[in-house]
JSON list of C-alpha atoms in Angstrom, two decimals:
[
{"chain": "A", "resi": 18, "resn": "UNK", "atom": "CA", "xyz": [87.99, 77.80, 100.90]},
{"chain": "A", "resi": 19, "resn": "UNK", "atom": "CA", "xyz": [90.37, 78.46, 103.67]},
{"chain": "A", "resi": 20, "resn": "UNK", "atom": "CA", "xyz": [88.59, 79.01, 107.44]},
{"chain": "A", "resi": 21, "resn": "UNK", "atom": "CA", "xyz": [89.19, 82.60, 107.49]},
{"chain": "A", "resi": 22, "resn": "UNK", "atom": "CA", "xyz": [86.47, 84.85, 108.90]},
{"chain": "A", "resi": 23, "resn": "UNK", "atom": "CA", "xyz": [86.78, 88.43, 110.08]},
{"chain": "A", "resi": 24, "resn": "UNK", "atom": "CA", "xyz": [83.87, 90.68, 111.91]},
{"chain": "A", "resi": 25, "resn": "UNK", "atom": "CA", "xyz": [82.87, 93.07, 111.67]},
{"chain": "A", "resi": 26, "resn": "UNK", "atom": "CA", "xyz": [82.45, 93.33, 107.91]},
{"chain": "A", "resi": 27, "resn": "UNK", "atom": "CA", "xyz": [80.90, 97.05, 108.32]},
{"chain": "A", "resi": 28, "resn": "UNK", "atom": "CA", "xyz": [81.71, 99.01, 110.88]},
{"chain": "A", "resi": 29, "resn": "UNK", "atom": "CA", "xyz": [81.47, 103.14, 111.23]},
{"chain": "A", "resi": 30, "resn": "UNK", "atom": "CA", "xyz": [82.82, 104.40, 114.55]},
{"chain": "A", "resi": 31, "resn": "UNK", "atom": "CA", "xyz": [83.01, 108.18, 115.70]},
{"chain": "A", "resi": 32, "resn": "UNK", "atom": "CA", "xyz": [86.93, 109.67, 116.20]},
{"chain": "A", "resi": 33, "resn": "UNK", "atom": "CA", "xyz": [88.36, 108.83, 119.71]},
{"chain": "A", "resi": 34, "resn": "UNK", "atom": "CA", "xyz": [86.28, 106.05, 120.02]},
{"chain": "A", "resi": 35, "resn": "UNK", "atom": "CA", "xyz": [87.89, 102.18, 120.30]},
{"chain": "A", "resi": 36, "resn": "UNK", "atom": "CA", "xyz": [87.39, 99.61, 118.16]},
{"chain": "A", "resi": 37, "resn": "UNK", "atom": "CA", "xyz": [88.67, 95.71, 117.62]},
{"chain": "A", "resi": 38, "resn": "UNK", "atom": "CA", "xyz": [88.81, 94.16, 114.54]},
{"chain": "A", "resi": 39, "resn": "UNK", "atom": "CA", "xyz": [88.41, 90.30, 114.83]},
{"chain": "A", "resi": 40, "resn": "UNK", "atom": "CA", "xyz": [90.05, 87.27, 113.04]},
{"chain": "A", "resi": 41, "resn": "UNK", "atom": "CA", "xyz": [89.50, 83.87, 113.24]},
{"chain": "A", "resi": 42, "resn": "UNK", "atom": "CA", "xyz": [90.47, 80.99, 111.40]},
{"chain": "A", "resi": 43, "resn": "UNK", "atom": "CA", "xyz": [89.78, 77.28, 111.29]},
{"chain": "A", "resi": 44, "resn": "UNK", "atom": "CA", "xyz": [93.50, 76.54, 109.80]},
{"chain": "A", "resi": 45, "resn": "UNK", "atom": "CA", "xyz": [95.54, 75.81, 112.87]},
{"chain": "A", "resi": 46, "resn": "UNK", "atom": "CA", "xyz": [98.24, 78.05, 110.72]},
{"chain": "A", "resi": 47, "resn": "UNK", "atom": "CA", "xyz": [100.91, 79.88, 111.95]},
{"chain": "A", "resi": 48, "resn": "UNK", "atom": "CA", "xyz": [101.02, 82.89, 110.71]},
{"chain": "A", "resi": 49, "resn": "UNK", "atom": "CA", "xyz": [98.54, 85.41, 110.80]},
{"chain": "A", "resi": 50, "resn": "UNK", "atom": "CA", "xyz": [98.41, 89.26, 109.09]},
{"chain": "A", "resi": 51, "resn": "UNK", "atom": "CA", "xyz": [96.50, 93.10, 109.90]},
{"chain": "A", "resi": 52, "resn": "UNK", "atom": "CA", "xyz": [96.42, 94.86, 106.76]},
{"chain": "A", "resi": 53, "resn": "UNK", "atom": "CA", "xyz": [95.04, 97.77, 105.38]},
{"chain": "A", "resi": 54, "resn": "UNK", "atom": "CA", "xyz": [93.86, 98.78, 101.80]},
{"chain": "A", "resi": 55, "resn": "UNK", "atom": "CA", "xyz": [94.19, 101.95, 100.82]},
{"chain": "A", "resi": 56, "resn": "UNK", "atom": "CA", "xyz": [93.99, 103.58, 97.66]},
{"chain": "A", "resi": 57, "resn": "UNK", "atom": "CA", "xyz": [97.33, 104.35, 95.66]},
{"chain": "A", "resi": 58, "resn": "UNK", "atom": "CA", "xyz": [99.06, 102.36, 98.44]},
{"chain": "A", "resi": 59, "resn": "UNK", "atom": "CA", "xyz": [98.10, 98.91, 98.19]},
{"chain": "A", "resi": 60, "resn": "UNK", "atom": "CA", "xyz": [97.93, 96.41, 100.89]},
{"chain": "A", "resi": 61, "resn": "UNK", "atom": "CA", "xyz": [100.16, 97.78, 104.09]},
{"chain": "A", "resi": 62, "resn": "UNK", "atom": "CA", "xyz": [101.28, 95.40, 107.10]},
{"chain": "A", "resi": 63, "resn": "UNK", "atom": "CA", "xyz": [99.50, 96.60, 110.41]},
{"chain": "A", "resi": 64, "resn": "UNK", "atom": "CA", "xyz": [100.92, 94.00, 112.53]},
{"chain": "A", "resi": 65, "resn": "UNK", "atom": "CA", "xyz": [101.32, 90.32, 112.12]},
{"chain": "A", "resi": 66, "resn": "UNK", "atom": "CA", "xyz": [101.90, 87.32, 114.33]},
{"chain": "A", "resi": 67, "resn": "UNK", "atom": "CA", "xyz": [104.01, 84.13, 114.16]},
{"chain": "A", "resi": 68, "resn": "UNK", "atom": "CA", "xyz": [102.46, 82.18, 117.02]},
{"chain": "A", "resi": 69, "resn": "UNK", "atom": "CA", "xyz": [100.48, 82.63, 119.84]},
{"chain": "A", "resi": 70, "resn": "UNK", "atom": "CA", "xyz": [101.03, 85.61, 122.37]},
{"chain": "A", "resi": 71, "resn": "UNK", "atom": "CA", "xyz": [104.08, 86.42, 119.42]},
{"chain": "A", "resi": 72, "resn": "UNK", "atom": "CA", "xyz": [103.43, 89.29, 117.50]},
{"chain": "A", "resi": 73, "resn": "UNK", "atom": "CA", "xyz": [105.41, 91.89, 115.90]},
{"chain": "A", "resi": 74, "resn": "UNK", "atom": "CA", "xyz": [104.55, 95.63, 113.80]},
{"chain": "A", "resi": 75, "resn": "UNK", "atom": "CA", "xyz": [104.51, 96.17, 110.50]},
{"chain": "A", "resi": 76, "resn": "UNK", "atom": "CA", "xyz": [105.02, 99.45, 108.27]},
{"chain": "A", "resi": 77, "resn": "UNK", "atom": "CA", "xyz": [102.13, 100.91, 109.59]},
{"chain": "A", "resi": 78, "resn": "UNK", "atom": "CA", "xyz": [101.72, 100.15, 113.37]},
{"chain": "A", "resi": 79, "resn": "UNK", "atom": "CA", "xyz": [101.06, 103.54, 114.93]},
{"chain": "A", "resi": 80, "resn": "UNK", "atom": "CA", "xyz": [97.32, 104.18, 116.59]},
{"chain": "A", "resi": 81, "resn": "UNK", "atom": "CA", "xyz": [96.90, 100.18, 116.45]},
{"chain": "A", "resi": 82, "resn": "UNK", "atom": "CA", "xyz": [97.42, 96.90, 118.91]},
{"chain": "A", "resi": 83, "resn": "UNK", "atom": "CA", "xyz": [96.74, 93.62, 118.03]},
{"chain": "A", "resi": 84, "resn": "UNK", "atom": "CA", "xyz": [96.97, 90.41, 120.60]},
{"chain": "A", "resi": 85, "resn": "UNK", "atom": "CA", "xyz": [96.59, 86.85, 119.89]},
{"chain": "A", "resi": 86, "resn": "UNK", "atom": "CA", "xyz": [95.66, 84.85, 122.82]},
{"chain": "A", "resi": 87, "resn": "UNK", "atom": "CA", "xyz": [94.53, 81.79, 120.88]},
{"chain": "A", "resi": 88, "resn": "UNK", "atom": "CA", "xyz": [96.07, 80.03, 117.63]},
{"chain": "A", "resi": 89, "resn": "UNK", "atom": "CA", "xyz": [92.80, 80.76, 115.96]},
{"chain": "A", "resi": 90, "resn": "UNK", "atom": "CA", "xyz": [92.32, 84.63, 117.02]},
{"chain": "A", "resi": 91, "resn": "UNK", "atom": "CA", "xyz": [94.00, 87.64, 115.95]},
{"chain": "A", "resi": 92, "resn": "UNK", "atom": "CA", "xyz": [92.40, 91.03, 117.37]},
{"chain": "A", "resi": 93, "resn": "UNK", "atom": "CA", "xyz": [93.55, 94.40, 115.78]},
{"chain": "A", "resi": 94, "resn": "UNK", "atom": "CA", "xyz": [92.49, 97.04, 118.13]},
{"chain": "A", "resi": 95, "resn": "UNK", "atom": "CA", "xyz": [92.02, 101.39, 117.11]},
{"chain": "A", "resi": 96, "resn": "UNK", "atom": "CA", "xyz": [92.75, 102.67, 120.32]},
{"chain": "A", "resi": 97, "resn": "UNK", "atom": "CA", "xyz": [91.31, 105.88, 119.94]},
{"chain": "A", "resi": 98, "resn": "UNK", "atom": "CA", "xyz": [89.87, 105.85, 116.05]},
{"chain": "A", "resi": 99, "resn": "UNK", "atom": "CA", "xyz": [91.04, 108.81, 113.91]},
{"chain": "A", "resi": 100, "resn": "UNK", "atom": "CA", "xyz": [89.82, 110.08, 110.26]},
{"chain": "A", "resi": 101, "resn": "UNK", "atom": "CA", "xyz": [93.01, 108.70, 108.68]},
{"chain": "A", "resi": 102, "resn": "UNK", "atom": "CA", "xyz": [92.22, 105.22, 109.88]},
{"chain": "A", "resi": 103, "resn": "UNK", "atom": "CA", "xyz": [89.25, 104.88, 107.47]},
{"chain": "A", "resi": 104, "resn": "UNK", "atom": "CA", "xyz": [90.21, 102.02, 105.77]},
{"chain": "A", "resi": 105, "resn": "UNK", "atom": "CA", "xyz": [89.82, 98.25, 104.63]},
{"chain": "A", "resi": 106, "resn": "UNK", "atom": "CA", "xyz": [91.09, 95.92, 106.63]},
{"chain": "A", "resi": 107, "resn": "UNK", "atom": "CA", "xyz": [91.74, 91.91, 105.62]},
{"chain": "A", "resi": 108, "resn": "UNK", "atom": "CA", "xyz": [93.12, 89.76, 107.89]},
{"chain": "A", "resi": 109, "resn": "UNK", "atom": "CA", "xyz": [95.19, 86.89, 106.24]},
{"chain": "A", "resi": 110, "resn": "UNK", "atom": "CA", "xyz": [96.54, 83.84, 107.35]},
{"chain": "A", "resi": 111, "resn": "UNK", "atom": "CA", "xyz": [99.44, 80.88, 106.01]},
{"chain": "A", "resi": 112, "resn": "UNK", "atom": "CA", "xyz": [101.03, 77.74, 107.30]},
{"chain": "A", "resi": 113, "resn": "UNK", "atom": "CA", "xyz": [104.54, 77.54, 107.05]},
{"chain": "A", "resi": 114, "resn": "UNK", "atom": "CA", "xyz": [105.64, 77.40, 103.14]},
{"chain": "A", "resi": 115, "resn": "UNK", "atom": "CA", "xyz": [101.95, 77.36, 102.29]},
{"chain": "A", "resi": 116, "resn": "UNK", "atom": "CA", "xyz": [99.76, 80.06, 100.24]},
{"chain": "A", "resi": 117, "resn": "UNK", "atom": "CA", "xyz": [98.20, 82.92, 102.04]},
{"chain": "A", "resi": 118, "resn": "UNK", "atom": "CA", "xyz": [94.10, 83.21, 102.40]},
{"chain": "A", "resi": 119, "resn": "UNK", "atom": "CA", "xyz": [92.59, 86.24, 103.62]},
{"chain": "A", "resi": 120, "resn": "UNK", "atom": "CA", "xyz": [89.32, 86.80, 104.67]},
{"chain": "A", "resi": 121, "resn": "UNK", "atom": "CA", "xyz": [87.02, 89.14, 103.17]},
{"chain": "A", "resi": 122, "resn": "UNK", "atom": "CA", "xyz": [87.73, 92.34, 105.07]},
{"chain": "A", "resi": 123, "resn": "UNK", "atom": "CA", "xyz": [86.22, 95.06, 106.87]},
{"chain": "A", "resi": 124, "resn": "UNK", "atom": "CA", "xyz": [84.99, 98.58, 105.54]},
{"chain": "A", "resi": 125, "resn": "UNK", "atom": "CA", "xyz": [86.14, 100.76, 108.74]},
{"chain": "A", "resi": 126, "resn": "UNK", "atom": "CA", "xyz": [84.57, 103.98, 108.58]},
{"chain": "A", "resi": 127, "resn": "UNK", "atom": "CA", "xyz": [85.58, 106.80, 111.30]},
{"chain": "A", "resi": 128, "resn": "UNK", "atom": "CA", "xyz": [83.54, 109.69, 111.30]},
{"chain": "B", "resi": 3, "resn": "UNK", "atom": "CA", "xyz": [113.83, 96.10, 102.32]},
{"chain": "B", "resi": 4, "resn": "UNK", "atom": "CA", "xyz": [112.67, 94.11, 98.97]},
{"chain": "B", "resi": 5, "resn": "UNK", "atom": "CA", "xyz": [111.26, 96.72, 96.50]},
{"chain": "B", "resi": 6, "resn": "UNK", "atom": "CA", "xyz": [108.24, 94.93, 94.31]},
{"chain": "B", "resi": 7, "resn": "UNK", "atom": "CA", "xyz": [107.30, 96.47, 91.05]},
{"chain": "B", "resi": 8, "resn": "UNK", "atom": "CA", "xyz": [104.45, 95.19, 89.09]},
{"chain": "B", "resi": 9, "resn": "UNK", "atom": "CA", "xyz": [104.24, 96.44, 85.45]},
{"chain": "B", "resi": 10, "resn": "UNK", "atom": "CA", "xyz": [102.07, 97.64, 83.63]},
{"chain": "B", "resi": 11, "resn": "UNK", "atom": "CA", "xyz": [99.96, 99.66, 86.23]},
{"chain": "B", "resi": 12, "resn": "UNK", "atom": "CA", "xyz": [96.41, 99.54, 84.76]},
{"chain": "B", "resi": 13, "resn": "UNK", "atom": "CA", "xyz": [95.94, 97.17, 81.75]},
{"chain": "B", "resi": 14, "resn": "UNK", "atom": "CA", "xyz": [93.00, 97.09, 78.75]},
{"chain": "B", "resi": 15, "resn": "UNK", "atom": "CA", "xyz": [92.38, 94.36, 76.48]},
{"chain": "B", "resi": 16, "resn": "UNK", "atom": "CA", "xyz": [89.63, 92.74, 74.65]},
{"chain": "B", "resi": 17, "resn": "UNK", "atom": "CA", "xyz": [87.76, 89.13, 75.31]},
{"chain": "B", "resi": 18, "resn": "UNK", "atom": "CA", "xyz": [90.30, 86.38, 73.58]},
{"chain": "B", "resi": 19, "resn": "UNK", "atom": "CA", "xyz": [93.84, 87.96, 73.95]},
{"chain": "B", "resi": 20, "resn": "UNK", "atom": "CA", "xyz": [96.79, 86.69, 75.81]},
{"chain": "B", "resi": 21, "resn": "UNK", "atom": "CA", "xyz": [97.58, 88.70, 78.89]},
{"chain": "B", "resi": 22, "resn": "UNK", "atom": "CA", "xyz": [100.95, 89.07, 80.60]},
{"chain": "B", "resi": 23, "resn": "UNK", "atom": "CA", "xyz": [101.56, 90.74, 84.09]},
{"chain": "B", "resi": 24, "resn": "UNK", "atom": "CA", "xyz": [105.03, 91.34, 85.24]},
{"chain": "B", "resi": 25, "resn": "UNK", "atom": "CA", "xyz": [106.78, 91.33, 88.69]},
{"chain": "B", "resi": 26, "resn": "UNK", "atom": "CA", "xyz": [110.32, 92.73, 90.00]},
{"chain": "B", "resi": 27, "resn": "UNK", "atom": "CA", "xyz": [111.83, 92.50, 93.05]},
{"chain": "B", "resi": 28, "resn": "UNK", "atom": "CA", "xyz": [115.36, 93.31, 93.95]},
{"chain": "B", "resi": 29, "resn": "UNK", "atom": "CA", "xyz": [116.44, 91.04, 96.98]},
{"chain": "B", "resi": 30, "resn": "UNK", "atom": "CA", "xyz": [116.53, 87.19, 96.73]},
{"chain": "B", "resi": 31, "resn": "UNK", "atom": "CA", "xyz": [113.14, 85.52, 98.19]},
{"chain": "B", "resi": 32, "resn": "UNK", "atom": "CA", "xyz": [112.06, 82.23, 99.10]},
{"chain": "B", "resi": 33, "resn": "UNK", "atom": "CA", "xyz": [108.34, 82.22, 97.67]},
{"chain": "B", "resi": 34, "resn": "UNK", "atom": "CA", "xyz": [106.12, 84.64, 95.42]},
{"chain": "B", "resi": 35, "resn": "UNK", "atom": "CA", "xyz": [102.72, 84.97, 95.02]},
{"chain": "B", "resi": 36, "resn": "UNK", "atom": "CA", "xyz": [99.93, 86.32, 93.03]},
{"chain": "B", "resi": 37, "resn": "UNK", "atom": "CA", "xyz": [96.74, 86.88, 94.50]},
{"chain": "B", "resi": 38, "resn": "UNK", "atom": "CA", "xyz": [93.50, 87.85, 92.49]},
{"chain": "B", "resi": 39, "resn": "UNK", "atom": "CA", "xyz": [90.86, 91.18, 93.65]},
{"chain": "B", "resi": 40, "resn": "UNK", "atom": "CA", "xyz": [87.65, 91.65, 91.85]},
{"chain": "B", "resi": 41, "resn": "UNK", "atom": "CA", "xyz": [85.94, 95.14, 92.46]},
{"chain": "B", "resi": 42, "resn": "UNK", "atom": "CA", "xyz": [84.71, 95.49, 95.63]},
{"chain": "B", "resi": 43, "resn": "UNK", "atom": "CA", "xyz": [85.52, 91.68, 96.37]},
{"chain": "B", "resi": 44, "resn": "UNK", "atom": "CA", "xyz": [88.09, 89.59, 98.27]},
{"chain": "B", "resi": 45, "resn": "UNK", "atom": "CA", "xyz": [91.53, 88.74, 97.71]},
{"chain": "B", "resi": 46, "resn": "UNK", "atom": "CA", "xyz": [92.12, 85.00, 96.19]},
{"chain": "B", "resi": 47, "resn": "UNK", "atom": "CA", "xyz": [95.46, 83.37, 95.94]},
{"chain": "B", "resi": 48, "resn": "UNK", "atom": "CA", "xyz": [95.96, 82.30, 92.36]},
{"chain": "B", "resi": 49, "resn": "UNK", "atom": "CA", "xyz": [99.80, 80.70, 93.07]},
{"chain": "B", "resi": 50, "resn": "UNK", "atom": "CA", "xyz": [102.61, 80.26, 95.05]},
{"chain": "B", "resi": 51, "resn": "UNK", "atom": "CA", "xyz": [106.14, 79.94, 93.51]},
{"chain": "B", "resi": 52, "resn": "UNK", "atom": "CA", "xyz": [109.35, 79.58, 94.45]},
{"chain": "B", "resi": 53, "resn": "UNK", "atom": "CA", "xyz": [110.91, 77.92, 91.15]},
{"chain": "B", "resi": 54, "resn": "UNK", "atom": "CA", "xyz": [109.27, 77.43, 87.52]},
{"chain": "B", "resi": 55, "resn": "UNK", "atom": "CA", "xyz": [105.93, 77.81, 86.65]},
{"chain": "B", "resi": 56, "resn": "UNK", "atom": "CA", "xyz": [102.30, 76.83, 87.42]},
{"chain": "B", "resi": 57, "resn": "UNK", "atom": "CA", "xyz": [99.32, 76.12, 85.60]},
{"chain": "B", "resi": 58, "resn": "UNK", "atom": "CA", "xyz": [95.57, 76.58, 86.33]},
{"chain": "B", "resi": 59, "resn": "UNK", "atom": "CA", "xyz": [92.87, 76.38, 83.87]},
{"chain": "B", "resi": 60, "resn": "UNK", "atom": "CA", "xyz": [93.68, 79.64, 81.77]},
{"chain": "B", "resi": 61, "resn": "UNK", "atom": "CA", "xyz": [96.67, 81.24, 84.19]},
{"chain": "B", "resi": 62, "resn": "UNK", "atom": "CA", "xyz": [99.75, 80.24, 83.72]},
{"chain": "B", "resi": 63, "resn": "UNK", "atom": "CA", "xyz": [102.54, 81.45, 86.04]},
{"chain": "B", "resi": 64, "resn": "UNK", "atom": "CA", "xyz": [106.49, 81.36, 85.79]},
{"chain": "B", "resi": 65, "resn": "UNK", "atom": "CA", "xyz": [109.77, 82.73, 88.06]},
{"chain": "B", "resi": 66, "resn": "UNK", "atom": "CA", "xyz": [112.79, 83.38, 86.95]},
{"chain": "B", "resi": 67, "resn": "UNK", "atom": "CA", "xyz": [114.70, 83.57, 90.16]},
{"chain": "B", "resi": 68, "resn": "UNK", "atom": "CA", "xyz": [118.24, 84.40, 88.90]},
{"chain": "B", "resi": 69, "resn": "UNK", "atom": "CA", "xyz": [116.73, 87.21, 87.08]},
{"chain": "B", "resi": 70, "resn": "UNK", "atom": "CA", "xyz": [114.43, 88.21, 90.28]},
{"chain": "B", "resi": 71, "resn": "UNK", "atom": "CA", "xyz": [111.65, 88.57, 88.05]},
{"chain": "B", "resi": 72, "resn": "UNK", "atom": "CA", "xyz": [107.79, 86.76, 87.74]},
{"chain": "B", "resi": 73, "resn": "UNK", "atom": "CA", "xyz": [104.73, 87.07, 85.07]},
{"chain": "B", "resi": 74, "resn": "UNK", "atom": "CA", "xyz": [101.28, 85.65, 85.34]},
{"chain": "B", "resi": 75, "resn": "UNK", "atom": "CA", "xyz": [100.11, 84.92, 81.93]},
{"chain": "B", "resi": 76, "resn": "UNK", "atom": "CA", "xyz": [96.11, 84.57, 81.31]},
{"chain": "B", "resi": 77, "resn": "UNK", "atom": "CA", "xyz": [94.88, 83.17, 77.96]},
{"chain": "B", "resi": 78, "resn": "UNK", "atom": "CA", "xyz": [91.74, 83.52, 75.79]},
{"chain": "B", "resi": 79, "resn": "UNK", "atom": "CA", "xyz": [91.11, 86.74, 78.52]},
{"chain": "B", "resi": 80, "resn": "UNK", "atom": "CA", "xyz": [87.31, 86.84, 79.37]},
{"chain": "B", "resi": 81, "resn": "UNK", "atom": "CA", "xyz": [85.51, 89.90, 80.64]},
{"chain": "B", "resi": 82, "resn": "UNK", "atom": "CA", "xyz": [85.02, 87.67, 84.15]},
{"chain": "B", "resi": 83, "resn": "UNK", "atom": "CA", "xyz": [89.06, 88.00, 84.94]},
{"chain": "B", "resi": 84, "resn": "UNK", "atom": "CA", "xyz": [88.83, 91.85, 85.07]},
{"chain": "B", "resi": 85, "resn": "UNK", "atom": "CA", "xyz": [90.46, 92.65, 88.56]},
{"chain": "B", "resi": 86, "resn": "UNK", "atom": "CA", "xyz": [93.18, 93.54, 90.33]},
{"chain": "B", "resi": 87, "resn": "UNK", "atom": "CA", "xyz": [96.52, 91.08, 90.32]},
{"chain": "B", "resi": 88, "resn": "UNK", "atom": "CA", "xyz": [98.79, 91.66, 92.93]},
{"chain": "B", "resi": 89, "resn": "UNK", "atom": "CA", "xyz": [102.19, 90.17, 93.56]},
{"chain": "B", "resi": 90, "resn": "UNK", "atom": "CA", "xyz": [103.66, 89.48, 96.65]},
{"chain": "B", "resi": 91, "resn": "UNK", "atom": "CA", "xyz": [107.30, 88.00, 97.74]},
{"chain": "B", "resi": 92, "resn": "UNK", "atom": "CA", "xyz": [108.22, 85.99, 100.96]},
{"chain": "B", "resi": 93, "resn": "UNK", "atom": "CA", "xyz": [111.83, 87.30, 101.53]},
{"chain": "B", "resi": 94, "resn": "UNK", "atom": "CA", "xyz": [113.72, 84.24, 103.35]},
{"chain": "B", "resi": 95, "resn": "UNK", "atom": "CA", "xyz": [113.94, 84.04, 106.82]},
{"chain": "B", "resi": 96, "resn": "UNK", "atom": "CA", "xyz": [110.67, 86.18, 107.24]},
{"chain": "B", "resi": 97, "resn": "UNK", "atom": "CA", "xyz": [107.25, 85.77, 107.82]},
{"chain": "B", "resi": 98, "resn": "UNK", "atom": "CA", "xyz": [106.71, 89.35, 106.53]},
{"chain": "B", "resi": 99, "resn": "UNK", "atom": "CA", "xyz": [105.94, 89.50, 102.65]},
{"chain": "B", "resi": 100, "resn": "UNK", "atom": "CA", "xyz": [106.47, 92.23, 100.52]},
{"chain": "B", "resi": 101, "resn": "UNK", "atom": "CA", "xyz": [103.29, 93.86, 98.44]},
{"chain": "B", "resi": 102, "resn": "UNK", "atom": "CA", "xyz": [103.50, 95.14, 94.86]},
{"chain": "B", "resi": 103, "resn": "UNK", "atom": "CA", "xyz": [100.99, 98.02, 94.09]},
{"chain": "B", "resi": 104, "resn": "UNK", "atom": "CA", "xyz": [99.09, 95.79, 92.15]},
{"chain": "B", "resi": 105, "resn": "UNK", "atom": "CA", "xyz": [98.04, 95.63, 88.14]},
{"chain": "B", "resi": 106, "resn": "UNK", "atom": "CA", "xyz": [94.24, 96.51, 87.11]},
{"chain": "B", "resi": 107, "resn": "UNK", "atom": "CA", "xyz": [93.02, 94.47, 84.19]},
{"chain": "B", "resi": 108, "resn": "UNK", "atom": "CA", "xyz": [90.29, 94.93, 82.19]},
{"chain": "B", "resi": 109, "resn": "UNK", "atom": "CA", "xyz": [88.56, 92.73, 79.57]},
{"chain": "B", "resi": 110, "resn": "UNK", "atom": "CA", "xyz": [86.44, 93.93, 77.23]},
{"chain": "B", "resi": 111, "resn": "UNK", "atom": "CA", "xyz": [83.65, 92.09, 75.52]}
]
């Protein structure tokens, strides 16, 4: 199995409250992917990265952040948590012309 | 944007028979993917493609790329590949890839 690990794997948070999402992966790969799971929507693009301290938004960007400092982390941050950010949240990652792994996601809960 | 469409939606069929899943996009790519969901569970990448077809154990999967279209084929179905099969397309020249809504399968005993 691909080196992909994300933490928290639970997580319940009260509205207006911050939270960061963590990824890490063991890879050395390129490219690495915020998604979220919704429900009659599939898997949406947060925010994604293409190398380190390069990142870029997806179709669903608003209310999040995400920085990559290192090759191996990927941080997706909830500024200020709302009700319609209850979600799942995998994290994937893929070399260049390479499959994509993702790790096994986190149940965000915002209360 | 690339528009994916996976058909059929939700799909029931009973232990042994041949399954076919079906993916559409509508603007060239360089690479398409199916991944694998079980309730509950993780996402799995079954294949990558960007010409033929693939084979693994019981999943077989082909591209047509003139007709912008892709299936993922499971024989003798058992009740253990019940989950969700999503497609995916890497459009060229970007790292972003493009999500189909996913199929549900479910295989009866």
């Amino acid at each position: 199995d691909a080196g992909i690990t994300q933490s928290p794997r639970h997580k319940v948070t009260e509205t207006g409250t911050p939270v960061t999402l963590r990824c890490h992966q063991t890879e050395n790969h390129r490219y690495m992917y915020w998604y979220r799971q919704d429900p009659g929507h599939g898997l949406r693009l947060i925010h994604y990265s293409y190398g380190v301290k390069d990142t870029d938004k997806g179709e669903v960007s608003d209310g999040y952040s995400v920085s990559r400092s290192k090759t191996e982390d990927f941080l997706l941050t909830l500024e200020s948590a709302t009700s319609s950010q209850t979600s799942v949240y995998f994290c994937a990652i893929r070399g260049v012309h390479s499959p994509l792994h993702f790790g096994n996601g986190t149940r965000l809960t915002v209360t | 944007k690339n528009e994916v469409e996976q058909s059929p939606q939700n799909l029931t069929a009973q232990e042994g028979e041949f399954i076919t899943i079906n993916c559409s996009y509508s603007v060239g790519i360089s690479a398409l993917h199916w991944l694998q969901q079980h309730p509950g569970g993780g996402i799995v990448s079954l294949f990558m493609l960007s010409s033929g077809k693939k084979k693994h154990g019981r999943l077989i999967a082909t591209i047509n790329i003139q007709e912008k279209h892709s299936s993922l084929h499971i024989t003798a179905s058992h009740p253990r590949d019940s989950a969700v099969y999503i497609c995916a397309v890497e459009e060229g020249g970007s790292e972003k890839l493009v999500f189909g809504k996913g199929t549900k399968l479910t295989v009866n005993p």
